[in-house]
Amino acid sequence: MDTEFEELVADSMRRQAVAVAIPPGLTGMVQRARRRERQRQFAIRGVVGATVAVGTAAAAVALTAGPRPAQPGPARAETAAYVLRRTEKALAGPAARTIEYDRETSHREKPAPRTAFPPGGVAIWYYGELTRLESYAANGKAINAQVLRIGPRTFTETTVNFGPRTWWRITGPVKRNYVKLPARKCGSPFNMTNPSAIRQALSCGLYVLAGRQHVDGIDAIKLAPGPLITHEHVLPGYNVIWVSPATYLPVRIRSYHAEGSRSWIQEDFRWLPATKVNLAAFHLSVAGFRKVKGPGGTVGVVTVSG
Amino acid sequence: MLESASCHELEVLLADRGPQLLRTAVLLAGSQHDGEDMLQTALERVVRRRRVDGDLEAYLRRVIYNLAADGWRRRGAWNRKLPLVRASQPDAVPDVASAVDLRDALIRTLRQLPPQQRTVIVLRYWEQLSEAETARVLGCTKGTVKAAASRGLKRMRELSESWLTSNAGLAGR
């Protein structure tokens, strides 16, 4: 490199430097730096404190999902927008090709009324137009199982009742309703039960990043309701979502009945590959069960758009 | 966090050497606003430390240089694209006053360099550091500094080539 050009570069920088405006009160930058550092430290303490508190609560409600290896979290800082975008993408892409297994349990402050949620919770499998639903008694025994195939115009439902050992199969028309929610009410229904409902809730931008927490062996990313939910009551209750840092698919959703409530419904998810073995869940064997007349009626499918 | 006494030291340093530090930051960051931002961030990083052993100015400078070399806010790629975007705008009328000044053209090419090359060029030709000193503050080898400076100057020359050929007469100092 010729020295003349180097000298020209050095001279250019000298001239540029002279043109730099020196703002008054440059020393004030130190106090500003101290203030910002204090705020940063408070923010860190807040996140750590919240994570520890909720972590203890989660440990008390260990659920049926099997052990999975812990996954190291990404080193870089994540923003809520980034996590939500990845989760939405995962729900639209990989999740659509897998069987969603969702184990729901209810946790109440007071004893549940007799007509409420099955005492032992429910397990739901979703895959395309197929749904399998199993209800459990308080002792963990299955009460009944239902497989539902919802086509464009008709549905078929097969139900097996394990107590009286009966079964029925019914078919009927599908009644579709399309509901467009007002702009502000863009949240999901209270209990989110399928990828499109979860996607919808996330798209609304109502969640904020709330640190990391161990859920079922995964160092999950926690998404909590933002100010829109807590202050403007967009939803009847509110949800807290934990997503996997590896797949960005939800691993747990907890739906609180109301702000400040200690009652909630918890959904623990597994995303299963659509293998022959896993798809067998949608085949309900009725051998050894007595056929009875099932209830008539229609299946209503409500499509909610924000 | 840095103790109050050290913060006072930092204020004294800024009162004395602030303008020079800001000039360096502006050259490294590419604009007045980004330079101020970079200096502020560097101060926050210094304040975050409990104590600074040795020369406070040297430490602050090292933080600034490393911020720049790490690709200050990853703006490197955007800064390299910006002149192309501007050039493609049909209504963009060149600033006659700056166009006739080769030095302005060179500063613009400096902003288009990758962060590490730009930092090395600023340290070598503005801060007048030797290759060994530059390598020490950036925590890399002398060979890396040599290569980055050589590539940076070569790229600056390439970028300003067309200007140099069409304004050969004006290029003299």
Coordinates of C-alpha atoms in Angstrom, one line a residue:
Chain A
M1 CA 0.0 0.0 0.0
D2 CA 1.5 3.3 -1.0
T3 CA 2.1 5.8 1.8
E4 CA 0.5 8.7 -0.1
F5 CA -2.8 7.0 0.0
E6 CA -2.4 6.1 3.7
E7 CA -1.6 9.8 4.4
L8 CA -4.7 10.8 2.5
V9 CA -6.8 8.4 4.6
A10 CA -5.2 9.8 7.8
D11 CA -5.9 13.4 6.7
S12 CA -9.5 12.6 5.8
M13 CA -10.0 11.3 9.3
R14 CA -8.4 14.4 10.9
R15 CA -10.7 16.6 8.9
Q16 CA -13.8 14.5 9.7
A17 CA -12.9 14.5 13.4
V18 CA -12.6 18.3 13.5
A19 CA -16.2 18.5 12.2
V20 CA -17.5 16.4 15.1
A21 CA -19.8 18.5 17.3
I22 CA -19.0 18.2 21.0
P23 CA -22.2 18.4 22.9
P24 CA -22.2 20.4 26.2
G25 CA -22.1 18.5 29.4
L26 CA -20.3 15.4 28.2
T27 CA -19.6 14.4 31.8
G28 CA -23.3 13.9 32.3
M29 CA -23.0 10.7 30.3
V30 CA -21.3 9.0 33.3
Q31 CA -24.4 9.7 35.5
R32 CA -26.6 8.5 32.7
A33 CA -24.5 5.3 32.4
R34 CA -24.9 4.7 36.2
R35 CA -28.7 5.2 36.0
R36 CA -29.0 2.8 33.1
E37 CA -26.9 0.2 34.9
R38 CA -29.0 0.4 38.0
Q39 CA -32.1 -0.1 35.9
R40 CA -30.6 -3.1 34.2
Q41 CA -29.7 -4.7 37.5
F42 CA -33.2 -4.2 38.8
A43 CA -34.6 -5.7 35.7
I44 CA -32.4 -8.8 36.0
R45 CA -33.4 -9.2 39.7
G46 CA -37.1 -9.0 38.7
V47 CA -36.8 -11.8 36.1
V48 CA -34.7 -14.1 38.3
G49 CA -37.1 -13.7 41.2
A50 CA -40.2 -14.4 39.1
T51 CA -38.6 -17.5 37.6
V52 CA -37.7 -19.0 40.9
A53 CA -41.2 -18.4 42.4
V54 CA -43.1 -20.0 39.4
G55 CA -40.5 -22.8 39.2
T56 CA -41.4 -24.0 42.7
A57 CA -45.1 -24.0 41.8
A58 CA -44.5 -26.0 38.6
A59 CA -42.5 -28.6 40.5
A60 CA -45.6 -29.3 42.6
V61 CA -47.7 -30.3 39.7
A62 CA -45.6 -32.8 37.8
L63 CA -47.6 -34.4 35.1
T64 CA -47.7 -37.6 33.0
A65 CA -45.5 -36.6 30.1
G66 CA -42.4 -38.7 30.0
P67 CA -38.9 -37.6 30.7
R68 CA -37.2 -35.7 28.0
P69 CA -33.5 -34.6 27.9
A70 CA -32.8 -31.1 29.1
Q71 CA -31.9 -28.8 26.2
P72 CA -29.4 -26.0 26.6
G73 CA -30.9 -22.6 26.0
P74 CA -29.5 -20.4 23.3
A75 CA -26.8 -18.0 24.4
R76 CA -28.1 -14.9 22.7
A77 CA -30.8 -12.7 24.2
E78 CA -34.3 -13.4 22.8
T79 CA -37.1 -10.9 22.4
A80 CA -40.7 -11.8 22.8
A81 CA -41.4 -10.9 19.2
Y82 CA -38.6 -13.3 18.1
V83 CA -39.9 -16.2 20.2
L84 CA -43.5 -15.6 19.1
R85 CA -42.6 -15.4 15.4
R86 CA -40.7 -18.8 15.7
T87 CA -43.6 -20.4 17.7
E88 CA -46.1 -19.2 15.1
K89 CA -43.9 -20.6 12.3
A90 CA -43.5 -23.9 14.1
L91 CA -47.2 -24.2 14.7
A92 CA -47.9 -23.4 11.0
G93 CA -45.2 -25.7 9.7
P94 CA -43.8 -28.7 11.6
A95 CA -46.8 -28.9 14.0
A96 CA -49.2 -29.3 11.2
R97 CA -47.5 -32.5 10.2
T98 CA -47.4 -34.0 13.7
I99 CA -49.9 -35.4 16.1
E100 CA -50.6 -33.0 18.9
Y101 CA -51.0 -34.8 22.2
D102 CA -52.4 -32.6 24.9
R103 CA -52.9 -33.7 28.5
E104 CA -55.2 -31.3 30.4
T105 CA -55.7 -31.1 34.1
S106 CA -57.6 -28.8 36.3
H107 CA -56.3 -27.2 39.5
R108 CA -58.9 -25.5 41.7
E109 CA -58.8 -23.5 44.9
K110 CA -62.2 -24.9 45.9
P111 CA -63.7 -28.4 45.1
A112 CA -65.0 -28.4 41.5
P113 CA -68.8 -28.6 40.9
R114 CA -70.0 -32.0 39.8
T115 CA -70.6 -31.0 36.2
A116 CA -67.2 -29.5 35.6
F117 CA -64.1 -30.8 34.1
P118 CA -63.4 -34.6 34.5
P119 CA -61.7 -34.9 37.9
G120 CA -58.7 -36.8 36.5
G121 CA -58.4 -34.5 33.5
V122 CA -58.5 -35.3 29.8
A123 CA -56.1 -36.3 27.1
I124 CA -56.6 -35.1 23.5
W125 CA -54.9 -36.1 20.3
Y126 CA -55.3 -33.9 17.2
Y127 CA -54.3 -34.8 13.7
G128 CA -55.9 -33.2 10.7
E129 CA -59.6 -33.9 10.8
L130 CA -59.2 -36.5 13.5
T131 CA -59.5 -36.0 17.3
R132 CA -59.4 -38.5 20.1
L133 CA -60.5 -37.5 23.5
E134 CA -60.2 -39.5 26.7
S135 CA -61.6 -38.5 30.1
Y136 CA -60.2 -39.7 33.4
A137 CA -61.5 -40.3 36.9
A138 CA -59.8 -38.9 40.0
N139 CA -57.9 -42.2 40.4
G140 CA -56.5 -41.9 36.9
K141 CA -58.7 -44.6 35.3
A142 CA -60.2 -43.8 31.9
I143 CA -63.9 -43.0 32.0
N144 CA -64.5 -43.0 28.2
A145 CA -62.8 -42.4 24.9
Q146 CA -64.1 -40.7 21.8
V147 CA -62.7 -40.5 18.3
L148 CA -64.2 -37.8 16.1
R149 CA -63.6 -37.4 12.4
I150 CA -64.9 -34.0 11.2
G151 CA -65.1 -33.9 7.4
P152 CA -66.2 -30.8 5.3
R153 CA -69.9 -31.7 5.6
T154 CA -70.3 -34.7 7.9
F155 CA -68.8 -36.1 11.1
T156 CA -68.4 -39.5 12.6
E157 CA -68.1 -40.0 16.3
T158 CA -67.2 -43.3 18.0
T159 CA -67.5 -43.4 21.8
V160 CA -66.5 -46.1 24.2
N161 CA -67.6 -46.0 27.8
F162 CA -65.3 -48.1 29.9
G163 CA -67.5 -48.3 33.1
P164 CA -70.7 -49.9 31.6
R165 CA -68.6 -51.3 28.7
T166 CA -70.8 -49.8 26.0
W167 CA -70.1 -48.1 22.8
W168 CA -71.9 -46.1 20.0
R169 CA -71.2 -44.6 16.7
I170 CA -73.1 -41.6 15.3
T171 CA -72.8 -39.6 12.1
G172 CA -74.4 -36.2 11.4
P173 CA -74.0 -32.9 9.6
V174 CA -71.3 -30.4 10.4
K175 CA -72.5 -26.9 11.1
R176 CA -69.8 -24.4 10.5
N177 CA -69.9 -20.9 12.0
Y178 CA -67.4 -18.2 11.2
V179 CA -67.0 -15.7 13.9
K180 CA -65.0 -12.5 13.4
L181 CA -64.0 -11.0 16.7
P182 CA -63.7 -7.3 17.1
A183 CA -60.2 -5.9 16.7
R184 CA -59.3 -5.8 20.4
K185 CA -60.8 -9.2 21.2
C186 CA -58.2 -11.0 19.2
G187 CA -57.2 -13.5 21.9
S188 CA -58.0 -17.2 21.8
P189 CA -61.0 -18.8 23.5
F190 CA -60.4 -19.3 27.2
N191 CA -59.0 -22.8 26.8
M192 CA -56.7 -23.1 23.8
T193 CA -56.9 -26.6 22.4
N194 CA -55.3 -26.7 19.0
P195 CA -52.4 -25.1 17.0
S196 CA -54.6 -22.7 15.1
A197 CA -56.1 -21.4 18.4
I198 CA -52.7 -21.0 19.9
R199 CA -51.4 -19.3 16.8
Q200 CA -54.2 -16.9 16.9
A201 CA -53.5 -16.0 20.5
L202 CA -49.8 -15.4 19.7
S203 CA -50.5 -13.4 16.5
C204 CA -52.4 -10.9 18.6
G205 CA -49.2 -9.8 20.2
L206 CA -50.6 -10.1 23.7
Y207 CA -47.7 -11.9 25.3
V208 CA -44.3 -10.9 26.6
L209 CA -41.2 -12.8 27.4
A210 CA -40.9 -13.8 31.1
G211 CA -37.6 -15.7 31.4
R212 CA -36.8 -19.4 31.4
Q213 CA -38.3 -22.2 33.5
H214 CA -37.9 -25.9 33.7
V215 CA -40.9 -27.7 32.4
D216 CA -40.8 -31.4 32.1
G217 CA -37.1 -31.5 31.7
I218 CA -36.9 -28.7 29.2
D219 CA -35.5 -25.2 29.9
A220 CA -38.6 -23.7 28.4
I221 CA -39.1 -20.1 27.4
K222 CA -42.0 -18.6 29.3
L223 CA -44.4 -16.2 27.7
A224 CA -46.7 -14.3 30.0
P225 CA -49.6 -12.0 29.3
G226 CA -48.6 -8.5 28.4
P227 CA -50.3 -5.3 29.7
L228 CA -53.1 -5.6 27.2
I229 CA -54.4 -8.8 28.8
T230 CA -54.0 -7.8 32.4
H231 CA -55.1 -4.2 32.2
E232 CA -57.7 -4.3 29.4
H233 CA -59.1 -7.8 30.1
V234 CA -59.0 -9.0 26.6
L235 CA -59.6 -12.5 27.7
P236 CA -62.0 -13.8 30.3
G237 CA -59.0 -15.3 32.1
Y238 CA -55.5 -15.4 30.8
N239 CA -52.9 -17.9 29.7
V240 CA -49.2 -18.4 30.4
I241 CA -47.3 -20.3 27.7
W242 CA -44.0 -22.2 27.8
V243 CA -42.3 -23.0 24.5
S244 CA -39.4 -25.3 23.8
P245 CA -36.2 -23.3 22.9
A246 CA -35.4 -26.1 20.4
T247 CA -38.6 -26.4 18.4
Y248 CA -40.5 -23.3 19.6
L249 CA -43.6 -25.4 19.9
P250 CA -45.6 -25.0 23.2
V251 CA -44.8 -27.5 25.9
R252 CA -47.2 -26.2 28.4
I253 CA -50.1 -23.7 28.6
R254 CA -51.7 -22.7 31.9
S255 CA -55.1 -21.0 31.6
Y256 CA -56.0 -19.1 34.7
H257 CA -59.7 -18.5 35.4
A258 CA -59.2 -14.9 36.2
E259 CA -56.6 -12.4 37.1
G260 CA -55.0 -13.3 40.5
S261 CA -56.8 -16.6 40.5
R262 CA -55.2 -19.8 41.9
S263 CA -57.5 -22.0 39.8
W264 CA -56.2 -23.0 36.4
I265 CA -56.4 -25.6 33.6
Q266 CA -53.0 -26.9 32.6
E267 CA -52.2 -28.4 29.1
D268 CA -49.0 -30.3 28.7
F269 CA -48.1 -30.9 25.0
R270 CA -46.2 -33.5 23.1
W271 CA -45.7 -33.2 19.4
L272 CA -45.6 -36.8 18.0
P273 CA -44.5 -37.9 14.6
A274 CA -47.3 -39.2 12.4
T275 CA -46.1 -42.8 12.4
K276 CA -48.3 -45.9 12.1
V277 CA -47.9 -46.6 15.8
N278 CA -48.9 -43.1 16.9
L279 CA -51.8 -42.9 14.4
A280 CA -53.2 -46.0 15.9
A281 CA -54.5 -43.8 18.7
F282 CA -57.3 -42.7 16.3
H283 CA -58.5 -46.3 16.0
L284 CA -60.9 -47.2 18.8
S285 CA -61.4 -50.9 19.4
V286 CA -64.9 -51.8 20.3
A287 CA -64.4 -55.6 20.7
G288 CA -66.1 -56.9 23.9
F289 CA -68.2 -53.8 24.3
R290 CA -72.0 -53.6 23.9
K291 CA -73.4 -51.3 21.2
V292 CA -76.0 -48.8 22.5
K293 CA -77.9 -46.0 20.8
G294 CA -75.9 -42.8 20.8
P295 CA -77.2 -39.3 21.1
G296 CA -78.2 -37.6 17.9
G297 CA -77.3 -34.1 16.8
T298 CA -74.8 -32.1 14.9
V299 CA -71.2 -31.0 15.4
G300 CA -70.6 -27.4 15.4
V301 CA -67.3 -26.1 14.2
V302 CA -66.5 -22.5 15.0
T303 CA -63.8 -20.8 13.1
V304 CA -62.7 -17.7 14.9
S305 CA -60.8 -14.9 13.1
G306 CA -59.2 -12.0 14.7
Chain B
M1 CA -21.2 -1.4 39.8
L2 CA -18.3 1.1 39.9
E3 CA -17.9 2.9 43.1
S4 CA -18.7 6.7 43.3
A5 CA -15.0 7.6 43.6
S6 CA -14.3 5.8 40.3
C7 CA -17.3 7.4 38.7
H8 CA -15.9 10.8 39.7
E9 CA -12.6 9.7 38.1
L10 CA -14.6 8.8 35.0
E11 CA -16.2 12.3 35.0
V12 CA -12.9 14.0 35.3
L13 CA -11.6 11.8 32.4
L14 CA -14.5 12.8 30.3
A15 CA -14.2 16.5 31.0
D16 CA -10.6 16.3 29.9
R17 CA -10.5 13.7 27.2
G18 CA -14.2 13.5 26.3
P19 CA -14.0 15.4 22.9
Q20 CA -11.2 13.3 21.7
L21 CA -12.9 10.0 22.7
L22 CA -16.1 11.2 21.1
R23 CA -14.2 12.0 17.8
T24 CA -12.8 8.5 17.8
A25 CA -16.2 7.0 18.5
V26 CA -17.8 9.0 15.7
L27 CA -15.1 7.8 13.2
L28 CA -15.5 4.2 14.3
A29 CA -19.3 4.3 14.3
G30 CA -19.7 6.4 11.1
S31 CA -22.0 9.2 12.3
Q32 CA -22.3 11.7 15.1
H33 CA -25.4 10.1 16.6
D34 CA -24.0 6.6 16.5
G35 CA -20.7 7.8 17.9
E36 CA -22.4 9.4 20.9
D37 CA -24.4 6.2 21.3
M38 CA -21.3 4.1 21.2
L39 CA -19.5 6.2 23.8
Q40 CA -22.5 6.0 26.1
T41 CA -22.6 2.2 25.8
A42 CA -18.9 2.0 26.5
L43 CA -19.3 4.1 29.6
E44 CA -22.1 1.8 30.8
R45 CA -19.8 -1.2 30.4
V46 CA -17.1 0.5 32.4
V47 CA -19.6 1.5 35.1
R48 CA -20.8 -2.1 35.2
R49 CA -17.4 -3.2 36.5
R50 CA -16.8 -3.1 40.2
R51 CA -13.3 -1.7 39.8
V52 CA -10.9 -0.9 37.0
D53 CA -7.3 -1.7 37.6
G54 CA -4.8 0.6 35.9
D55 CA -5.4 3.3 33.4
L56 CA -9.1 4.2 33.2
E57 CA -8.7 5.9 29.8
A58 CA -6.9 3.0 28.3
Y59 CA -9.7 0.7 29.6
L60 CA -12.5 2.9 28.2
R61 CA -10.7 3.1 24.9
R62 CA -10.4 -0.6 24.7
V63 CA -14.1 -1.0 25.3
I64 CA -14.9 1.5 22.5
Y65 CA -12.5 -0.3 20.1
N66 CA -13.9 -3.7 20.9
L67 CA -17.5 -2.4 20.5
A68 CA -16.6 -1.1 17.1
A69 CA -14.7 -4.3 16.0
D70 CA -17.6 -6.5 17.1
G71 CA -19.8 -4.7 14.6
W72 CA -21.4 -1.9 16.5
R73 CA -25.1 -2.9 16.5
R74 CA -24.4 -5.1 13.5
R75 CA -24.9 -2.1 11.3
G76 CA -21.9 -3.0 9.1
A77 CA -23.9 -4.8 6.5
W78 CA -26.5 -2.0 6.4
N79 CA -23.9 0.7 6.1
R80 CA -22.3 -1.1 3.2
K81 CA -25.7 -1.3 1.4
L82 CA -26.8 2.2 2.2
P83 CA -24.7 4.0 -0.4
L84 CA -25.9 1.6 -3.1
V85 CA -29.5 2.3 -2.2
R86 CA -28.9 6.0 -2.3
A87 CA -27.0 5.8 -5.6
S88 CA -29.9 3.9 -7.2
Q89 CA -32.4 6.7 -6.3
P90 CA -33.0 8.6 -9.5
D91 CA -33.8 11.8 -7.7
A92 CA -30.7 11.7 -5.6
V93 CA -28.7 14.8 -6.6
P94 CA -25.0 14.6 -5.5
D95 CA -23.9 17.1 -3.1
V96 CA -21.5 19.2 -5.2
A97 CA -19.5 20.5 -2.2
S98 CA -18.8 17.1 -0.9
A99 CA -18.3 15.4 -4.2
V100 CA -15.3 17.6 -5.0
D101 CA -13.7 16.6 -1.8
L102 CA -11.8 13.4 -2.0
R103 CA -11.5 13.3 1.8
D104 CA -15.2 13.2 2.2
A105 CA -15.3 10.4 -0.4
L106 CA -12.7 8.5 1.6
I107 CA -14.7 8.9 4.8
R108 CA -17.7 7.5 3.0
T109 CA -15.7 4.5 1.9
L110 CA -14.4 4.0 5.4
R111 CA -18.0 3.6 6.6
Q112 CA -18.5 0.8 4.1
L113 CA -15.7 -1.4 5.4
P114 CA -16.5 -4.4 7.7
P115 CA -16.3 -3.4 11.4
Q116 CA -12.9 -5.0 12.1
Q117 CA -11.2 -3.4 9.1
R118 CA -12.7 0.0 9.9
T119 CA -11.6 -0.3 13.5
V120 CA -8.0 -1.2 12.5
I121 CA -7.8 1.7 10.0
V122 CA -9.1 4.2 12.6
L123 CA -6.6 2.9 15.2
R124 CA -3.7 2.9 12.8
Y125 CA -4.3 6.2 11.0
W126 CA -6.3 8.3 13.4
E127 CA -5.1 7.1 16.8
Q128 CA -1.6 6.5 15.3
L129 CA -1.2 3.2 17.1
S130 CA 1.4 0.8 15.9
E131 CA 0.5 -2.6 14.5
A132 CA 1.6 -4.2 17.8
E133 CA -0.4 -1.7 19.9
T134 CA -3.5 -2.2 17.8
A135 CA -3.2 -6.0 18.1
R136 CA -2.9 -5.7 21.9
V137 CA -6.0 -3.5 22.4
L138 CA -8.1 -5.6 20.0
G139 CA -6.9 -8.8 21.5
C140 CA -5.7 -10.3 18.2
T141 CA -2.4 -11.0 16.5
K142 CA -0.2 -8.5 14.7
G143 CA -0.7 -10.5 11.5
T144 CA -4.5 -10.1 11.8
V145 CA -4.0 -6.3 12.2
K146 CA -1.7 -6.2 9.2
A147 CA -4.1 -8.2 7.0
A148 CA -7.1 -6.1 8.1
A149 CA -5.4 -2.8 7.4
S150 CA -4.1 -4.0 4.0
R151 CA -7.5 -5.3 3.0
G152 CA -9.3 -2.2 4.3
L153 CA -7.0 0.2 2.5
K154 CA -7.3 -1.8 -0.7
R155 CA -11.1 -1.8 -0.5
M156 CA -11.1 1.9 0.2
R157 CA -9.0 2.5 -2.8
E158 CA -11.2 0.3 -5.0
L159 CA -14.3 2.1 -3.8
S160 CA -12.8 5.5 -4.4
E161 CA -11.1 4.5 -7.7
S162 CA -13.8 6.0 -10.0
W163 CA -13.7 9.2 -8.0
L164 CA -9.9 9.3 -8.1
T165 CA -9.7 8.8 -11.9
S166 CA -12.4 11.5 -12.7
N167 CA -10.9 14.0 -10.2
A168 CA -7.2 13.3 -10.6
G169 CA -6.5 17.0 -10.6
L170 CA -8.3 17.7 -7.4
A171 CA -6.8 14.8 -5.4
G172 CA -3.7 16.7 -4.5
R173 CA -3.2 17.9 -1.0

